[in-house]
Short mmCIF file of C-alpha atoms in Angstrom, two decimals:
data_model
loop_
_atom_site.label_atom_id
_atom_site.label_comp_id
_atom_site.label_asym_id
_atom_site.label_seq_id
_atom_site.Cartn_x
_atom_site.Cartn_y
_atom_site.Cartn_z
CA MET A 1 151.42 -54.57 -88.61
CA ASN A 2 148.18 -53.67 -86.60
CA GLY A 3 150.10 -51.79 -83.85
CA GLN A 4 151.96 -50.09 -86.36
CA GLY A 5 148.80 -48.86 -88.08
CA ASN A 6 147.52 -47.74 -84.79
CA GLN A 7 150.39 -45.66 -83.99
CA ALA A 8 149.97 -43.97 -87.45
CA LYS A 9 146.56 -43.12 -86.88
CA ARG A 10 147.17 -41.47 -83.21
CA ARG A 11 149.94 -39.55 -84.91
CA ARG A 12 147.71 -37.88 -87.71
CA ALA A 13 144.58 -37.20 -85.00
CA SER A 14 147.34 -35.58 -83.10
CA GLY A 15 148.77 -33.50 -85.76
CA VAL A 16 145.32 -32.37 -86.86
CA VAL A 17 144.60 -30.86 -83.26
CA ASN A 18 147.75 -29.54 -82.97
CA SER A 19 147.07 -27.63 -86.53
CA ILE A 20 143.60 -26.52 -85.15
CA LEU A 21 145.20 -25.23 -81.84
CA GLU A 22 148.06 -23.44 -83.59
CA PHE A 23 146.04 -21.95 -86.65
CA ARG A 24 142.75 -21.56 -85.58
CA PRO A 25 142.82 -20.23 -81.97
CA TRP A 26 139.44 -18.10 -82.79
CA LEU A 27 137.48 -21.67 -82.63
CA LEU A 28 138.13 -22.00 -79.12
CA VAL A 29 137.13 -18.49 -77.87
CA CYS A 30 133.81 -19.17 -79.88
CA LEU A 31 133.08 -22.44 -77.98
CA VAL A 32 133.72 -20.61 -74.59
CA ALA A 33 131.46 -17.92 -75.35
CA LEU A 34 128.59 -20.24 -76.38
CA LEU A 35 129.14 -22.29 -73.29
CA ALA A 36 128.55 -19.23 -71.37
CA VAL A 37 125.14 -18.26 -73.26
CA ILE A 38 123.78 -21.65 -72.58
CA ALA A 39 124.50 -21.19 -68.81
CA ALA A 40 122.84 -17.62 -68.66
CA PHE A 41 119.71 -19.00 -70.23
CA GLY A 42 119.62 -21.76 -67.95
CA ALA A 43 119.90 -19.80 -64.92
CA ARG A 44 117.02 -17.66 -66.34
CA ALA A 45 114.87 -20.40 -66.99
CA GLY A 46 115.43 -21.54 -63.70
CA PHE A 47 117.13 -24.73 -65.03
CA TYR A 48 113.54 -26.18 -65.84
CA PRO A 49 113.69 -27.58 -69.47
CA ASP A 50 109.84 -28.37 -69.61
CA PRO A 51 108.22 -25.28 -70.25
CA THR A 52 105.09 -25.99 -68.14
CA LEU A 53 107.60 -26.30 -65.18
CA GLN A 54 109.24 -23.16 -65.89
CA SER A 55 105.68 -21.30 -65.93
CA GLU A 56 104.65 -22.95 -62.48
CA ALA A 57 108.05 -21.76 -61.16
CA ALA A 58 107.39 -18.19 -62.58
CA ALA A 59 103.93 -18.36 -60.71
CA ALA A 60 105.24 -19.39 -57.61
CA ARG A 61 107.96 -16.43 -57.56
CA HIS A 62 104.88 -14.21 -58.14
CA VAL A 63 102.50 -15.66 -55.76
CA THR A 64 104.71 -15.69 -52.51
CA PRO A 65 104.97 -12.09 -51.83
CA ILE A 66 101.25 -11.72 -51.98
CA THR A 67 101.02 -14.61 -49.56
CA ALA A 68 103.25 -12.90 -47.27
CA LYS A 69 101.31 -9.64 -47.24
CA ASN A 70 97.95 -11.69 -46.30
CA ASP A 71 99.39 -13.26 -43.13
CA ASP A 72 99.58 -9.82 -41.58
CA ARG A 73 95.79 -9.46 -41.90
CA PRO A 74 92.79 -11.17 -40.24
CA SER A 75 91.81 -14.24 -42.16
CA ALA A 76 87.87 -13.66 -41.14
CA TYR A 77 86.27 -10.33 -39.58
CA VAL A 78 83.42 -11.61 -37.48
CA TRP A 79 80.97 -9.58 -35.50
CA THR A 80 77.65 -11.15 -33.84
CA ALA A 81 74.65 -9.78 -32.19
CA THR A 82 72.52 -12.23 -30.15
CA ARG A 83 69.04 -11.34 -28.87
CA ILE A 84 67.90 -13.34 -25.67
CA GLU A 85 64.89 -12.91 -23.27
CA GLY A 86 65.41 -9.49 -22.08
CA GLY A 87 68.96 -8.78 -23.50
CA LEU A 88 71.22 -8.38 -26.34
CA ARG A 89 74.92 -9.84 -26.57
CA LEU A 90 77.50 -8.21 -28.83
CA ARG A 91 80.79 -10.66 -29.80
CA GLY A 92 83.53 -10.30 -32.26
CA ASP A 93 85.54 -7.64 -33.71
CA VAL A 94 85.15 -3.92 -34.31
CA PRO A 95 87.67 -1.62 -36.06
CA SER A 96 88.41 1.20 -33.57
CA GLU A 97 87.03 2.67 -30.16
CA GLU A 98 85.00 5.10 -32.16
CA ASP A 99 83.25 2.37 -34.19
CA ARG A 100 82.42 0.49 -30.89
CA ARG A 101 80.65 3.81 -29.62
CA THR A 102 78.75 4.04 -33.25
CA VAL A 103 77.77 0.22 -32.95
CA LEU A 104 76.34 0.91 -29.18
CA GLY A 105 74.40 3.67 -30.48
CA MET A 106 72.61 1.98 -33.21
CA VAL A 107 71.98 -0.90 -30.51
CA LYS A 108 70.52 1.52 -28.25
CA ALA A 109 68.26 3.05 -31.22
CA HIS A 110 66.93 -0.47 -32.19
CA PHE A 111 66.55 -1.79 -28.70
CA PRO A 112 66.29 1.05 -26.22
CA ASP A 113 64.70 -1.36 -23.55
CA LEU A 114 67.11 -4.37 -23.78
CA ALA A 115 70.35 -4.76 -21.46
CA VAL A 116 73.44 -4.84 -23.54
CA GLU A 117 76.30 -7.12 -22.96
CA ASP A 118 79.18 -5.58 -24.87
CA ARG A 119 82.22 -8.03 -25.43
CA LEU A 120 83.58 -6.48 -28.86
CA ASN A 121 87.49 -6.74 -29.32
CA ILE A 122 89.18 -3.67 -31.15
CA VAL A 123 90.71 -5.36 -34.21
CA GLU A 124 92.48 -3.40 -37.18
CA GLY A 125 91.74 -4.49 -40.73
CA GLY A 126 88.60 -6.06 -41.81
CA PRO A 127 86.25 -4.49 -44.83
CA PRO A 128 86.37 -1.03 -45.51
CA LYS A 129 84.67 1.09 -42.26
CA GLU A 130 81.79 2.66 -44.16
CA GLN A 131 80.73 -0.57 -45.67
CA TRP A 132 81.27 -2.60 -42.59
CA LEU A 133 79.06 -0.09 -40.45
CA GLY A 134 76.44 -0.22 -42.97
CA ALA A 135 76.23 -3.91 -43.06
CA VAL A 136 76.14 -3.84 -39.17
CA SER A 137 73.19 -1.19 -39.38
CA PHE A 138 71.38 -3.65 -41.69
CA GLY A 139 71.86 -6.78 -39.52
CA LEU A 140 70.60 -4.95 -36.21
CA GLN A 141 67.41 -3.92 -38.35
CA GLN A 142 66.67 -7.54 -39.06
CA LEU A 143 67.56 -8.39 -35.69
CA SER A 144 64.61 -6.23 -34.16
CA HIS A 145 62.18 -8.64 -36.18
CA LEU A 146 63.16 -11.45 -33.98
CA LYS A 147 61.88 -12.48 -30.85
CA ARG A 148 65.26 -14.58 -30.30
CA GLY A 149 67.90 -15.12 -32.36
CA SER A 150 71.17 -13.67 -33.94
CA VAL A 151 72.82 -11.83 -36.93
CA GLN A 152 76.45 -12.57 -37.74
CA LEU A 153 78.93 -10.84 -40.09
CA LEU A 154 81.81 -12.96 -41.49
CA ASN A 155 83.54 -10.25 -43.55
CA VAL A 156 80.57 -9.09 -45.62
CA ASN A 157 78.55 -12.00 -45.40
CA LEU A 158 75.51 -11.88 -43.29
CA ARG A 159 73.71 -14.84 -41.57
CA VAL A 160 70.40 -14.61 -39.77
CA ILE A 161 68.78 -17.31 -37.66
CA GLY A 162 66.00 -17.03 -35.02
CA GLU A 163 62.29 -16.99 -34.71
CA ALA A 164 60.10 -13.96 -35.79
CA ARG A 165 58.25 -11.76 -33.22
CA SER A 166 54.95 -11.47 -35.12
CA GLY A 167 53.53 -12.38 -38.68
CA ASN A 168 54.07 -9.09 -39.72
CA SER A 169 57.67 -8.88 -38.62
CA TYR A 170 58.26 -12.07 -40.59
CA ILE A 171 56.94 -10.65 -43.69
CA GLU A 172 58.84 -7.67 -43.18
CA LEU A 173 62.09 -9.48 -42.38
CA LYS A 174 61.61 -11.34 -45.72
CA LYS A 175 61.41 -8.48 -47.73
CA ALA A 176 64.15 -6.79 -46.41
CA LEU A 177 66.38 -9.69 -46.99
CA ALA A 178 65.20 -9.80 -50.47
CA GLY A 179 65.18 -6.31 -51.61
CA PRO A 180 68.01 -3.75 -52.05
CA LEU A 181 71.09 -4.37 -49.76
CA PRO A 182 73.70 -2.09 -48.52
CA THR A 183 76.81 -1.72 -50.62
CA GLY A 184 78.86 -4.96 -50.75
CA LEU A 185 76.76 -6.83 -48.29
CA VAL A 186 75.90 -10.60 -49.30
CA VAL A 187 72.96 -12.59 -47.60
CA LYS A 188 74.75 -16.01 -47.04
CA SER A 189 72.03 -17.75 -45.01
CA VAL A 190 68.74 -17.34 -43.44
CA ASP A 191 67.16 -19.69 -40.94
CA VAL A 192 64.22 -17.88 -39.49
CA ARG A 193 60.58 -19.43 -38.29
CA PRO A 194 57.45 -17.55 -38.04
CA PRO A 195 56.24 -17.19 -34.45
CA LEU A 196 54.84 -20.22 -32.87
CA ALA A 197 50.91 -20.11 -32.78
CA ASP A 198 49.85 -22.89 -30.07
CA PRO A 199 46.93 -23.73 -30.72
CA PHE A 200 47.00 -22.92 -34.39
CA VAL A 201 43.61 -20.91 -34.70
CA PHE A 202 41.90 -20.16 -38.27
CA THR A 203 38.43 -18.53 -38.58
CA ALA A 204 36.35 -17.71 -41.66
CA ASN A 205 33.11 -15.54 -40.85
CA LEU A 206 30.35 -15.31 -43.65
CA GLY A 207 28.30 -12.24 -43.56
CA VAL A 208 25.63 -10.82 -45.97
CA ASN A 209 28.08 -8.71 -48.05
CA ALA A 210 31.73 -10.00 -46.88
CA LEU A 211 33.85 -12.99 -46.12
CA SER A 212 36.30 -12.15 -43.01
CA LEU A 213 39.38 -14.43 -42.64
CA SER A 214 41.45 -14.22 -39.48
CA GLY A 215 43.86 -16.46 -37.45
CA SER A 216 46.96 -17.82 -38.70
CA VAL A 217 48.39 -19.62 -41.91
CA PRO A 218 51.48 -21.55 -41.95
CA SER A 219 53.09 -19.21 -44.84
CA GLU A 220 52.40 -16.75 -47.34
CA ASP A 221 51.91 -18.96 -49.96
CA SER A 222 49.19 -20.52 -48.07
CA ARG A 223 47.59 -17.21 -47.39
CA LYS A 224 47.66 -16.07 -51.32
CA GLN A 225 45.99 -19.71 -52.20
CA LEU A 226 43.17 -19.12 -49.46
CA ARG A 227 42.44 -15.77 -50.73
CA GLU A 228 42.05 -17.21 -54.18
CA LEU A 229 40.07 -20.07 -53.39
CA SER A 230 37.72 -17.76 -51.23
CA ARG A 231 36.94 -15.46 -54.58
CA GLN A 232 36.07 -18.56 -56.47
CA LEU A 233 33.83 -20.10 -53.72
CA PHE A 234 32.02 -17.02 -52.01
CA GLU A 235 29.93 -14.69 -54.26
CA ARG A 236 30.48 -11.56 -51.91
CA PRO A 237 31.86 -8.12 -52.61
CA GLY A 238 34.04 -7.85 -49.91
CA LEU A 239 36.90 -10.08 -48.85
CA ASP A 240 38.53 -8.91 -45.09
CA ASP A 241 41.94 -10.55 -44.63
CA ARG A 242 43.41 -10.20 -41.28
CA LEU A 243 45.46 -13.62 -41.37
CA GLU A 244 48.93 -13.70 -40.22
CA VAL A 245 51.81 -16.05 -40.77
CA ALA A 246 52.86 -18.38 -38.03
CA SER A 247 54.54 -21.78 -37.50
CA GLY A 248 52.79 -24.96 -35.51
CA ALA A 249 50.07 -25.72 -38.07
CA PRO A 250 49.10 -29.47 -37.86
CA LYS A 251 49.62 -31.87 -40.70
CA ASN A 252 47.34 -31.57 -43.58
CA TRP A 253 46.14 -28.05 -42.53
CA ASP A 254 45.72 -26.65 -45.97
CA GLU A 255 43.48 -29.62 -46.83
CA ALA A 256 41.51 -29.42 -43.68
CA VAL A 257 41.03 -25.71 -44.36
CA THR A 258 39.84 -26.04 -47.90
CA ALA A 259 37.23 -28.62 -47.02
CA ALA A 260 35.84 -26.34 -44.11
CA LEU A 261 35.79 -23.36 -46.59
CA ARG A 262 33.89 -25.63 -49.09
CA ALA A 263 31.29 -26.59 -46.81
CA LEU A 264 30.97 -22.96 -45.61
CA SER A 265 30.29 -21.81 -49.23
CA ARG A 266 26.86 -23.36 -49.21
CA LEU A 267 25.60 -21.78 -46.22
CA GLU A 268 23.80 -18.38 -46.46
CA SER A 269 25.44 -17.15 -43.29
CA GLY A 270 27.87 -18.76 -40.71
CA LYS A 271 31.22 -19.27 -39.45
CA VAL A 272 33.84 -21.91 -39.61
CA ALA A 273 36.70 -22.42 -37.20
CA LEU A 274 40.03 -24.70 -36.88
CA SER A 275 41.77 -24.81 -33.64
CA GLY A 276 44.43 -27.39 -33.78
CA LEU A 277 42.91 -30.62 -35.02
CA ALA A 278 39.17 -29.48 -34.23
CA VAL A 279 36.88 -28.00 -36.63
CA THR A 280 33.48 -26.24 -35.91
CA ILE A 281 30.75 -24.83 -38.43
CA GLU A 282 27.67 -23.25 -37.63
CA GLY A 283 25.13 -21.08 -39.48
CA VAL A 284 21.87 -21.08 -41.57
CA ALA A 285 21.41 -23.18 -44.50
CA PRO A 286 18.53 -22.54 -47.17
CA ASP A 287 16.73 -25.77 -46.41
CA LYS A 288 17.06 -28.89 -44.34
CA GLY A 289 18.47 -31.15 -46.93
CA THR A 290 21.29 -28.67 -47.46
CA ALA A 291 22.18 -28.67 -43.81
CA VAL A 292 22.40 -32.47 -43.72
CA ALA A 293 24.35 -32.32 -46.73
CA VAL A 294 26.73 -29.73 -45.26
CA SER A 295 27.55 -31.96 -42.37
CA TYR A 296 28.14 -35.06 -44.44
CA GLN A 297 30.41 -33.30 -46.66
CA LEU A 298 32.63 -31.80 -44.19
CA ARG A 299 33.00 -35.22 -42.17
CA ARG A 300 33.60 -36.65 -45.36
CA ASP A 301 36.44 -34.24 -46.58
CA LEU A 302 38.42 -33.72 -43.57
CA PRO A 303 41.94 -35.23 -43.41
CA GLU A 304 42.37 -38.04 -40.95
CA LEU A 305 42.86 -37.09 -37.09
CA PHE A 306 40.56 -34.03 -37.73
CA SER A 307 37.40 -33.88 -35.63
CA THR A 308 34.21 -31.80 -36.44
CA SER A 309 31.24 -30.61 -34.72
CA GLU A 310 28.27 -28.81 -36.54
CA SER A 311 25.47 -26.59 -35.34
CA ILE A 312 23.57 -25.99 -38.67
CA LYS A 313 20.06 -24.54 -38.90
CA TRP A 314 17.91 -24.22 -41.91
CA LYS A 315 14.96 -21.89 -42.90
CA GLU A 316 11.47 -22.75 -42.19
CA ALA A 317 8.80 -22.69 -44.63
CA ALA A 318 7.94 -18.98 -45.25
CA VAL A 319 4.20 -19.58 -46.80
CA PRO A 320 2.29 -20.31 -43.73
CA HIS A 321 3.53 -17.39 -41.81
CA ASP A 322 2.98 -15.03 -44.52
CA LEU A 323 -0.44 -16.57 -45.19
CA ALA A 324 -1.41 -15.97 -41.58
CA ALA A 325 0.21 -12.19 -41.77
CA GLN A 326 -2.33 -11.52 -44.51
CA VAL A 327 -5.39 -13.26 -43.38
CA LEU A 328 -5.85 -12.37 -39.54
CA PRO A 329 -6.16 -8.63 -40.03
CA ARG A 330 -8.64 -8.97 -42.65
CA ILE A 331 -10.59 -11.64 -40.31
CA LYS A 332 -10.59 -8.71 -37.70
CA GLU A 333 -11.67 -6.20 -40.06
CA PHE A 334 -14.60 -8.35 -41.45
CA ALA A 335 -15.70 -9.27 -38.29
CA HIS A 336 -15.93 -5.33 -37.32
CA THR A 337 -17.74 -4.39 -40.29
CA ASN A 338 -19.94 -7.34 -40.61
CA SER A 339 -21.55 -8.13 -37.34
CA THR A 340 -24.64 -9.80 -38.70
CA TRP A 341 -22.67 -12.58 -39.80
CA PRO A 342 -24.02 -16.09 -38.28
CA LYS A 343 -22.37 -16.71 -34.78
CA GLY A 344 -19.74 -19.27 -34.56
CA GLU A 345 -19.26 -19.12 -38.40
CA LEU A 346 -16.31 -17.75 -40.60
CA PRO A 347 -16.49 -16.37 -43.78
CA PRO A 348 -14.93 -18.22 -46.74
CA LEU A 349 -11.28 -17.90 -46.92
CA LYS A 350 -11.25 -17.09 -50.89
CA GLN A 351 -13.17 -13.95 -49.70
CA LEU A 352 -10.77 -12.78 -47.13
CA LEU A 353 -7.77 -13.40 -49.40
CA ASP A 354 -9.60 -11.35 -52.33
CA ALA A 355 -10.81 -8.77 -49.87
CA GLN A 356 -9.28 -5.13 -50.42
#
């Protein structure tokens, strides 16, 4: 029974299919067309069913040509100028022979007395010509402030390293690097030290109408703080600042110079000097008590390792000198006009003071 039933089912299904193929051929055409459309969309999407993967694939197709173009250009356009004792070394890339001559002309203008070692290589590409030459000119200007050191351009990124020629050169270089820069130039890093002062000397000279500061200070900030402290401590109309920034200050120098200036402010006139770790003070105090107190104060307030020597005088009592200056001329005049006064005796002092 079951076998006969199955055969009947197969005959009915076959009949249905035959009917479809015989009487509905357009269904087959539609099915083929649908499969073709699906295949076309799959190829367009790169066969990535996930939308995220599809967008990544699209991005990869767009990035590849750009990368290929960059491969033809140098990854970094490097130019370096180094100042050594008596000479200048040029290394790195330059766009053309004409630009090399332009750079050598800039070097001659900034360093007329230095021998130049030119090992520049002509390499096409790099930053725009005028922008690059402007950056080179600016770099050479900063190198002229250095006693030794170098400037480097990595594309249009500037690096400066070395030791300044003087305190003023150090300040000028700092101003230039902080001020307006050539178009496109970026200051990437700066490692410039002030000139070395050995020994590190500072002097403050207190006169009748002015305080004069000279020698070295470790930074521009220290200089500003000393000027402000001087205005607070000294009642003088003038402040003569001839300080220069330098490296080489001993440890706790700021604390030591503050103690020295406070001691000097108690004198009527004088001078204080720091040379390395040695501090000296000399001058005139209004009285002996002040002179002793100033010496004690300076020794107490100086940081450890600093030594001090003092040579402080004080004013003598002025009354005896003034009295003698008044009395002696009157004694002489009294003796001349009063010859009858008993020999060996002197007139009363009050009478001489009251005379005239």
